Structures are given as C-alpha cells and as structure tokens.
C-alpha cells in the first residue's frame, strides 16, 4: 500500500496496528465462536479474544476529538495513532459492530469524503502519485456506502451510490480506481477494466443496500435502505439462497419494511428461514421514510512532508520542511515540545528515549512523525551473540560472525542475557535476510520467542533486499519485564511460525539486544 511513511520498513509495518486488519480479526473470532457453538465445542475462548480485539480498537484507535478511528498506530518501541481516517477500516468496523450506538453514527458522519467519492484515506501523502494515496476505489466506496446504510445516514448513502454509478456510467466499465482530485482513471499508477472487486462492489449495492440482505445462521433477513431518489419498483429474479430460488420485488423507498409476503402470505418479520426450499416469490414494501444525516465533505489536502531527523552529538537536527509552521517533538510516543527551530537538545541516560519530529502545517494538518531516533547510553544496552555465531561469509555482522537460522538448521536457539536490575525492557534481534525484495516472495523469517520458558511473542525477520545479505537491521521490538539476573531467551521455529512462502523461512541472526525502558513506560495510547 501507500499509506505508510517512507521510513517504515516491512518490520515497522508488521508491528503497526491497523484498523482494517484488526476489524477483520475481530469478525473472524466472532465467526469462530459461532462455528464452535454449531459444532458443540466451547466458544468462550473465541468470544473472549474477539472482545479483547474490540476493546483494543476502541481504546487505542478511537480519536475522540476527531470523532473517527485512526487508520493505524505506528512507531517502533513506542506507538501512537495517526490522525488519518481510513475508509475501508472504518466501514468494516461499523459493519462488524465495533462502534456501538452513537459512535457508529459519528464514524460515518465524520469520515472525510470528497466530491467524487470516499478516498482510501485522508489527508493524502505528499510526493506519492495517486493509487491508494489520493485515490478512489469503488470496492472501498461500496463498503463505505453499505456502512453508511447500516448507520442510517441517507446523504452519505446517496453520495456513495453516486460515486459508484458516476464512474461506471462515464467509463462504461468498472475501473479499479480513480484519482480523487478529478474522479478520472487517468493519472493512477495501475488500473484495469472490469475489475472484479469493483464489479462486486457495484452489485453489492443492490443486494446489501437496496435489498438490505443480511445472511444469518437463522435465515435471510431484509433491511432495505432506498433513498427517495431511487424510489420505484425493483425486481431480482432467480436469486439462489441455500436450497431456495427467490424472485424478489421491492417497492417504494425508505429504511424499514412495512409489509413482507412470501408467496402471497404475510410474514411476521422480513426474514426467510434458512431451511426454505424450492422457488418462491418474495415481496417487500418500504415505509417511505429515510433518516437525515450528512457526509463530511473535505477538500483534497496534502499535509507537509515528513522530517528526516538525524542525531548530531547532543541534539536532533532536521531540514526545513516546505509549508511547516512549526515542529512537534515526541519522546516515547508523547509530545514534549513544539518549536520553530530545526534543532532539539537531547541527553542520554540509562533508559531508552525514542524521539520523533512532526511538521505542523496549515488547517491543522500534520506530517507523519519521523523515523524514531534512539537516545540511550551505550553502557545501558545489552547485546549478546547466539552460541555458534561463527559464519562470516557476508559482511556487516558485529561480533565473531552470525548464525544462520532456517527451517532445518538451528530451529531452536537459546541465548542467556544478564540484566543489572528488575524492570521493563525492549527485546529485539539484529539480522539479515537477502532472500528476496521487500515487496514480494513472502520469505520473512518468523520465530516464536520465549523468556525463561514463557512465550512473549513473535520476532519477524523480513527480507531486506534480493541478495542484500550485508544489509542488517532489527526485528520488531518485544516489550518484556525482567527480574535482576540472568535470563534465557529462546528463539524457536514452531508450527505457528510458517510464512506464506511455505519453503523459505530463514535469516542470519547477528545478536540479541536488550534495552531498558523508563520505569513509567506503559503501552501508550497517545495520538498525534
């Protein structure tokens, strides 16, 4: 995608916490609970996990002042949410029931839309051509229109439908994406005709919005949403539903069914049982009423570019950013100062301070936060090489050599590390992986990490370039609590560590790094 700052490596993207991904995880766990119940197995563990994901989304990604969810949290050891709103994630959240009641309505009302549709995210990123960035994707617009109907915001539904039908009508095909500034497909990075998910989104407006089909274990429910401009008589013939074939007629406009019949007989509610068989005629009449609401129409805006911050002895320095009115300095995910200068003094001590700088522009728009700069006394950081780290074929390692870890060799590696005091620490690993480019092949190495026998998470060692074995970097950071003394860190390839390549799952392990965190260090829920 194009939604991340340039400095983010695959490992940074891995440990970011995205709205879309977590909304899908939440829904997946709810489905697993339903499956377990149907199979007569315990479902509590799946429901509990789903609820934990939902609580995490609402705690860490909800931005109360903006009235919408953040697209994701990002950073390294410390993270904070981006102010960017992301349409697909917001739609999936609403459709999954993650925001409840008034909050669901606020999400829809506060999602930024432009004249020609809902951008994948807003505001845009400067110096990146339109695709996901500054782009309109019909399938995203379809999810958003469906979510707008779910939240009963009529103008938002009308805006979404107009975006989909305008593009299909102008280009006489269902394009993959359009430029948000113009509504035209010319100028996008990649495009195609008859794009399947764009076609599916267009069709879904009939099934999911106009007819309001909701597929449940008990049966097929109808919750139509038809704006007044689409009022009339609509028919669908030969619709397959389980063992039944349906001819559907929908009359009028509105958001509630006032009369529903099955083969001429009235139904108590607009629902067909799951065990219905054979051909049937279904007729639905609407109430002629639609709720009010409004979309949040915005201009196509680009915030300032992201500062590139460097360490210069006892200070951070960066170059002037065009359009920046000031610079906001963050330490460990929390803002600590706003300055008009291009320099900020820092001081090393015995615990980690991770600094970032953000350019503040006009209209409240802000850049991404810069790549984190570590500030910590060298004597406070523990680095330990794994036993057997003697391979020296590729340059750039820090000790006597490195240890190749593969699916077949060194599947389990134990490293002893001693810390001088009890407290919270950040644990990561220096590595190289030249098995392929960073954007394809799915050859990231993945390993389970245990401390004194207890699993603390997964370490991910993504590719750093095809053949780039001299390009070394660090894995994601695991925040752990250690007592004073020596601890055994185990890095193991287990059945849960398979990647999508399914053949290559390997890297070169240079050393383990343990960095002390401030005593007050907690998982930040900070925002930009």
XYZ file of C-alpha atoms in Angstrom:
528
model
C 0.000 0.000 0.000
C 0.890 3.692 0.002
C -0.372 4.644 3.418
C 2.905 4.460 5.369
C 5.769 6.954 5.720
C 8.870 6.251 3.644
C 10.986 5.341 6.656
C 8.807 2.405 7.639
C 10.403 -0.936 6.772
C 8.351 -4.141 6.474
C 9.063 -4.888 10.121
C 7.618 -1.486 11.083
C 4.513 -2.204 9.042
C 4.270 -5.623 10.699
C 4.210 -4.164 14.197
C 1.894 -1.289 13.355
C -1.696 -1.841 14.450
C -4.091 -1.242 11.572
C -7.819 -0.609 11.820
C -8.743 -2.731 8.778
C -6.654 -5.723 9.878
C -7.952 -5.696 13.427
C -11.556 -5.264 12.299
C -11.156 -8.406 10.159
C -9.556 -10.238 13.103
C -12.458 -9.239 15.347
C -15.029 -10.502 12.864
C -13.041 -13.707 12.322
C -13.020 -14.525 16.025
C -16.770 -13.917 16.211
C -17.278 -16.328 13.316
C -15.025 -18.896 15.009
C -17.202 -18.616 18.115
C -20.315 -19.269 16.004
C -18.625 -22.254 14.354
C -17.590 -23.670 17.724
C -21.134 -23.336 19.036
C -22.551 -25.062 15.952
C -20.072 -27.910 16.406
C -20.848 -28.287 20.086
C -17.394 -27.093 21.116
C -16.528 -24.381 23.694
C -16.841 -20.954 22.140
C -15.843 -18.794 25.121
C -12.170 -18.521 24.129
C -13.084 -17.121 20.700
C -15.639 -14.691 22.119
C -13.135 -13.558 24.733
C -10.430 -12.951 22.130
C -12.886 -11.076 19.910
C -13.882 -8.852 22.805
C -10.207 -8.147 23.593
C -9.619 -7.055 19.971
C -12.713 -4.863 20.038
C -11.640 -3.221 23.286
C -8.154 -2.632 21.874
C -9.574 -0.944 18.770
C -11.840 1.286 20.808
C -9.097 2.151 23.290
C -6.097 2.688 21.020
C -7.533 3.658 17.622
C -10.567 5.776 18.528
C -9.869 9.520 18.274
C -12.499 11.266 20.343
C -11.679 14.796 19.198
C -11.925 13.757 15.533
C -14.957 11.536 16.018
C -13.486 8.686 13.949
C -10.983 5.852 14.117
C -7.323 6.224 13.245
C -6.066 4.282 10.223
C -3.342 2.713 12.385
C -0.864 3.127 15.215
C 2.777 3.244 14.257
C 6.253 3.748 15.670
C 8.806 1.289 16.977
C 9.133 0.624 20.690
C 6.510 3.299 21.348
C 3.474 3.899 19.166
C 0.749 6.493 18.669
C -2.213 6.753 16.325
C -2.134 8.658 13.058
C -4.870 11.275 12.546
C -5.581 9.900 9.068
C -9.034 8.405 8.595
C -9.195 5.194 6.553
C -12.427 4.366 4.738
C -12.261 0.576 4.433
C -11.285 0.054 8.063
C -13.984 2.439 9.253
C -16.581 0.648 7.128
C -15.531 -2.798 8.359
C -15.629 -1.553 11.942
C -19.190 -0.237 11.559
C -20.398 -3.361 9.748
C -18.829 -5.586 12.421
C -20.423 -3.707 15.313
C -17.164 -2.453 16.813
C -18.503 1.081 17.406
C -21.884 0.933 19.076
C -24.849 3.310 19.031
C -23.947 6.967 18.656
C -20.295 6.182 17.954
C -21.204 4.256 14.793
C -23.175 7.255 13.563
C -20.240 9.556 14.388
C -17.830 7.365 12.414
C -19.977 7.701 9.301
C -20.697 11.386 9.784
C -17.013 12.256 10.332
C -15.429 10.112 7.622
C -13.859 12.549 5.105
C -15.284 12.346 1.589
C -14.503 14.444 -1.486
C -16.822 15.426 -4.322
C -16.260 12.248 -6.351
C -16.236 9.665 -3.589
C -14.604 8.467 -0.393
C -10.762 8.418 -0.554
C -8.989 5.322 0.712
C -7.531 7.588 3.382
C -7.431 11.303 4.106
C -5.480 13.559 4.221
C -3.148 12.362 1.486
C 0.619 11.889 1.476
C 2.749 14.393 -0.464
C 5.113 13.313 -3.248
C 3.377 9.984 -3.909
C 1.292 9.526 -7.099
C -2.387 8.543 -6.869
C -3.204 4.907 -6.250
C -4.160 4.069 -2.680
C -2.871 7.552 -1.915
C -5.237 10.282 -3.170
C -7.342 7.564 -4.803
C -10.974 6.471 -5.014
C -11.506 2.694 -5.048
C -15.049 1.568 -5.954
C -14.907 -1.510 -3.768
C -13.921 0.666 -0.796
C -16.734 3.051 -1.719
C -19.137 0.113 -1.760
C -18.191 -0.983 1.733
C -18.459 2.621 2.849
C -21.932 3.026 1.323
C -23.073 -0.198 2.978
C -21.722 1.042 6.329
C -23.492 4.381 5.789
C -26.764 2.496 5.323
C -26.042 0.459 8.445
C -25.561 3.719 10.384
C -28.645 5.197 8.624
C -27.027 8.300 7.137
C -29.041 8.972 3.993
C -26.885 11.711 2.415
C -23.797 9.537 2.916
C -25.550 6.630 1.168
C -26.583 8.899 -1.706
C -23.042 10.237 -2.015
C -21.622 6.704 -2.099
C -24.095 5.454 -4.693
C -23.449 8.500 -6.871
C -19.699 7.869 -6.749
C -20.092 4.271 -7.924
C -22.666 4.933 -10.634
C -20.944 8.058 -11.918
C -17.684 6.200 -12.588
C -19.380 3.169 -14.170
C -21.562 5.428 -16.313
C -18.738 7.686 -17.507
C -16.247 4.941 -18.346
C -18.749 2.202 -19.340
C -16.815 -0.284 -17.226
C -15.939 -0.840 -13.584
C -12.463 0.653 -13.214
C -10.078 -0.412 -10.473
C -9.516 3.073 -9.065
C -9.735 6.792 -9.838
C -7.817 9.950 -8.957
C -9.539 11.624 -6.005
C -8.847 15.105 -7.366
C -10.517 14.507 -10.740
C -12.638 11.362 -10.485
C -10.896 10.106 -13.648
C -8.876 6.929 -14.043
C -6.166 8.782 -15.971
C -3.240 9.523 -13.676
C -3.477 6.418 -11.482
C -0.430 4.161 -11.129
C -2.156 0.880 -12.088
C -5.663 0.291 -13.412
C -7.842 -2.163 -15.293
C -11.303 -2.591 -16.796
C -13.990 -4.932 -15.443
C -12.135 -5.104 -12.146
C -13.762 -7.939 -10.222
C -13.925 -6.260 -6.831
C -15.258 -3.087 -8.404
C -17.969 -5.120 -10.156
C -18.692 -6.937 -6.881
C -18.985 -3.617 -5.063
C -21.437 -2.328 -7.644
C -23.570 -5.465 -7.364
C -23.401 -5.352 -3.580
C -25.247 -2.039 -3.608
C -28.289 -3.932 -4.879
C -28.014 -6.896 -2.538
C -26.609 -5.253 0.582
C -28.045 -1.717 0.426
C -31.250 -1.603 -1.647
C -32.483 -5.043 -0.562
C -30.539 -4.953 2.718
C -29.739 -8.665 2.666
C -28.275 -9.921 5.945
C -27.203 -13.566 5.945
C -27.529 -15.087 9.433
C -27.451 -18.653 10.778
C -31.216 -18.445 11.306
C -32.046 -17.221 7.827
C -32.020 -14.369 5.333
C -33.082 -11.036 6.801
C -34.013 -7.959 4.760
C -33.096 -4.492 5.955
C -33.510 -2.355 2.826
C -32.217 1.180 2.549
C -33.544 3.014 -0.515
C -33.116 6.811 -0.764
C -36.073 8.693 -2.204
C -34.271 9.350 -5.488
C -34.189 5.580 -6.113
C -37.851 5.010 -5.271
C -39.846 2.690 -7.511
C -40.416 -0.996 -8.120
C -37.288 -3.133 -8.320
C -37.102 -6.840 -9.084
C -34.484 -9.559 -8.811
C -35.281 -12.944 -10.321
C -33.682 -16.321 -9.761
C -31.676 -15.389 -6.649
C -30.122 -18.500 -5.129
C -30.342 -18.778 -1.345
C -29.252 -22.134 0.099
C -31.777 -24.648 -1.284
C -34.242 -21.976 -2.408
C -34.576 -19.832 -5.542
C -36.117 -16.412 -4.972
C -37.917 -13.853 -7.107
C -37.724 -10.582 -5.156
C -39.818 -7.437 -5.588
C -39.018 -4.241 -3.681
C -41.408 -1.253 -3.775
C -41.084 2.376 -2.692
C -38.294 3.949 -0.687
C -37.332 4.044 2.968
C -35.371 2.225 5.628
C -37.943 -0.190 7.060
C -40.163 -2.928 5.616
C -43.832 -2.299 6.445
C -45.151 -5.310 4.551
C -43.434 -8.554 3.582
C -45.038 -11.532 1.867
C -43.820 -14.994 0.918
C -45.803 -16.494 -1.955
C -48.604 -14.032 -1.167
C -48.751 -14.885 2.537
C -47.758 -12.150 5.039
C -44.612 -12.628 7.090
C -44.374 -11.610 10.755
C -40.965 -10.088 10.004
C -38.900 -9.573 6.816
C -36.956 -12.812 7.153
C -36.810 -16.123 5.295
C -35.905 -19.278 7.233
C -32.626 -20.993 6.425
C -34.346 -24.280 5.602
C -36.544 -22.798 2.858
C -36.521 -24.946 -0.292
C -37.597 -24.540 -3.897
C -38.843 -21.492 -5.876
C -40.562 -18.664 -4.020
C -41.916 -15.176 -4.589
C -40.951 -12.512 -2.016
C -42.409 -9.000 -1.964
C -41.256 -6.117 0.241
C -42.923 -2.706 0.660
C -40.990 0.137 2.322
C -42.123 2.825 4.765
C -41.422 5.889 2.612
C -39.166 7.436 5.258
C -35.390 7.888 5.380
C -33.315 9.363 8.231
C -31.283 12.537 7.988
C -27.529 12.918 8.304
C -24.654 14.339 6.345
C -21.305 13.320 4.958
C -18.174 15.255 5.879
C -17.111 16.764 2.561
C -13.480 17.920 2.550
C -11.006 19.304 0.046
C -8.176 17.232 -1.410
C -5.483 18.094 1.140
C -1.803 17.211 1.497
C -0.023 17.862 4.818
C 3.687 18.745 4.978
C 6.342 16.173 4.145
C 7.867 14.017 6.880
C 11.019 15.418 8.523
C 14.201 13.354 8.263
C 15.758 13.600 11.704
C 19.411 12.862 12.436
C 21.464 12.754 15.621
C 24.184 15.393 15.900
C 26.063 14.878 19.171
C 23.771 16.226 21.914
C 20.876 17.252 19.669
C 18.446 16.190 16.988
C 18.569 18.092 13.707
C 16.385 18.222 10.600
C 15.984 20.306 7.471
C 13.255 22.866 6.954
C 10.017 21.418 5.577
C 8.086 23.389 2.980
C 4.772 24.572 4.404
C 5.636 23.766 8.021
C 4.619 26.397 10.568
C 6.272 24.578 13.488
C 7.727 21.228 14.525
C 6.313 18.978 17.226
C 8.799 16.805 19.125
C 7.772 13.437 20.561
C 9.558 11.318 23.163
C 8.395 7.748 23.588
C 5.210 8.442 21.679
C 4.198 11.509 23.697
C 4.550 15.158 22.573
C 7.080 17.035 24.696
C 7.651 20.304 22.804
C 6.680 22.396 19.795
C 9.401 24.528 18.258
C 10.110 26.728 15.271
C 13.779 25.716 15.287
C 15.426 22.892 13.332
C 17.253 21.515 16.338
C 16.273 19.931 19.644
C 18.689 19.074 22.513
C 18.704 15.522 23.899
C 20.553 13.790 26.694
C 21.495 10.142 27.085
C 20.675 8.254 30.247
C 20.212 4.705 31.412
C 16.817 4.131 29.763
C 15.571 4.429 26.207
C 14.201 7.665 24.809
C 12.804 7.341 21.295
C 12.461 10.742 19.623
C 10.384 11.732 16.615
C 9.621 15.060 14.959
C 6.461 16.070 13.121
C 5.882 19.038 10.818
C 2.775 21.069 11.636
C 1.124 22.744 8.658
C -1.898 24.918 7.980
C -5.537 23.933 8.673
C -4.382 21.613 11.455
C -2.705 19.194 9.003
C 0.400 17.418 10.281
C 3.042 15.242 8.669
C 3.890 11.705 9.632
C 6.156 11.507 12.624
C 9.770 10.972 11.602
C 11.703 7.749 11.902
C 12.407 7.177 15.622
C 15.883 8.143 16.849
C 17.171 6.079 19.775
C 18.798 8.042 22.588
C 20.228 5.850 25.342
C 23.615 5.371 26.984
C 25.609 2.619 25.261
C 26.520 1.111 28.616
C 22.842 0.512 29.392
C 22.202 -1.673 26.343
C 22.979 -5.406 26.444
C 23.880 -7.192 23.184
C 24.573 -10.916 23.170
C 25.523 -13.143 20.254
C 23.875 -16.556 19.988
C 26.047 -19.652 20.586
C 27.658 -20.823 17.373
C 27.552 -17.437 15.640
C 30.703 -18.091 13.632
C 29.587 -17.847 9.987
C 31.422 -14.979 8.239
C 30.508 -15.272 4.552
C 28.600 -11.977 4.461
C 29.946 -8.716 5.857
C 28.348 -6.349 8.352
C 27.990 -8.556 11.441
C 29.054 -7.129 14.812
C 30.835 -9.965 16.602
C 32.730 -13.075 15.584
C 30.101 -13.945 12.980
C 26.418 -14.701 12.636
C 24.166 -17.728 12.976
C 22.025 -18.910 10.036
C 18.535 -19.897 11.198
C 16.408 -21.959 8.789
C 13.540 -24.419 8.839
C 16.087 -27.248 9.023
C 19.060 -25.876 10.996
C 19.233 -24.003 14.297
C 15.481 -24.359 14.688
C 15.858 -23.582 18.392
C 18.431 -21.085 19.647
C 18.987 -20.230 23.310
C 20.756 -17.042 24.426
C 21.500 -16.093 28.032
C 21.313 -12.398 28.900
C 22.003 -10.745 32.235
C 20.332 -7.510 33.361
C 21.501 -5.493 36.383
C 18.074 -4.515 37.693
C 14.452 -5.545 37.555
C 12.299 -3.564 35.170
C 10.782 -3.316 31.706
C 12.976 -3.909 28.673
C 12.719 -3.841 24.890
C 13.955 -7.039 23.245
C 14.860 -7.275 19.551
C 17.312 -9.034 17.220
C 19.821 -7.779 14.645
C 19.532 -9.800 11.454
C 19.963 -10.002 7.681
C 17.583 -11.551 5.141
C 18.555 -11.347 1.465
C 16.147 -13.988 0.210
C 14.207 -11.509 -1.902
C 12.901 -7.968 -2.372
C 10.938 -6.340 0.403
C 7.648 -6.256 -1.525
C 7.115 -9.851 -2.649
C 8.062 -13.558 -2.269
C 6.743 -13.844 1.327
C 10.117 -15.009 2.655
C 10.096 -13.261 6.012
C 11.526 -15.481 8.722
C 9.251 -15.812 11.747
C 10.235 -17.195 15.141
C 8.499 -17.669 18.472
C 10.305 -16.007 21.367
C 10.276 -17.356 24.924
C 11.852 -15.856 28.014
C 12.602 -18.384 30.754
C 10.213 -20.772 29.026
C 7.263 -18.367 28.720
C 6.235 -17.196 25.248
C 6.428 -13.396 24.941
C 5.584 -13.006 21.260
C 6.936 -13.466 17.746
C 10.044 -11.962 16.161
C 9.751 -11.191 12.449
C 12.810 -11.051 10.161
C 11.533 -9.701 6.795
C 13.559 -9.607 3.565
C 15.806 -6.556 3.242
C 16.525 -6.862 -0.492
C 17.271 -9.545 -3.055
C 20.776 -10.798 -2.265
C 21.269 -7.965 0.267
C 22.970 -10.111 2.893
C 25.184 -7.220 4.031
C 22.088 -5.116 4.815
C 21.463 -5.553 8.539
C 18.591 -4.280 10.631
C 16.484 -5.066 13.676
C 13.317 -7.093 14.115
C 10.173 -5.830 15.807
C 10.566 -4.893 19.439
C 9.045 -7.024 22.201
C 8.350 -5.268 25.499
C 9.079 -7.582 28.410
C 9.534 -7.455 32.177
C 12.721 -8.990 33.591
C 13.953 -9.532 37.110
C 17.530 -8.832 38.120
C 19.957 -11.528 36.983
C 20.348 -13.931 34.082
C 17.517 -14.999 31.787
C 17.312 -17.466 28.914
C 15.838 -16.161 25.668
C 14.726 -18.880 23.256
C 14.167 -18.255 19.545
C 12.342 -21.211 18.029
C 10.726 -22.219 14.747
C 7.356 -23.773 15.634
C 4.218 -24.784 13.742
C 2.775 -21.299 14.311
C 5.751 -19.644 12.553
C 5.051 -20.686 8.969
C 5.073 -17.883 6.395
C 3.146 -17.738 3.111
C 6.152 -18.910 1.097
C 5.994 -22.258 2.923
C 9.512 -23.213 1.774
C 11.998 -20.475 2.682
C 11.780 -19.262 6.270
C 15.341 -18.255 7.116
C 17.580 -15.372 8.161
C 21.022 -14.621 9.582
C 20.946 -13.868 13.313
C 23.664 -11.449 14.472
C 22.778 -10.636 18.074
C 20.067 -10.155 20.644
C 19.610 -6.621 22.039
C 18.015 -5.736 25.376
C 17.316 -2.049 26.094
C 15.973 -0.763 29.432
C 12.744 1.239 29.265
C 11.712 4.095 31.559
C 10.088 2.961 34.811
C 6.916 4.811 33.856
C 6.856 3.108 30.472
C 3.412 1.749 29.652
C 1.802 0.909 26.350
C 0.993 4.363 25.017
C -2.454 5.178 23.720
C -1.169 8.562 22.632
C -2.254 10.347 19.489
C -0.722 12.870 17.169
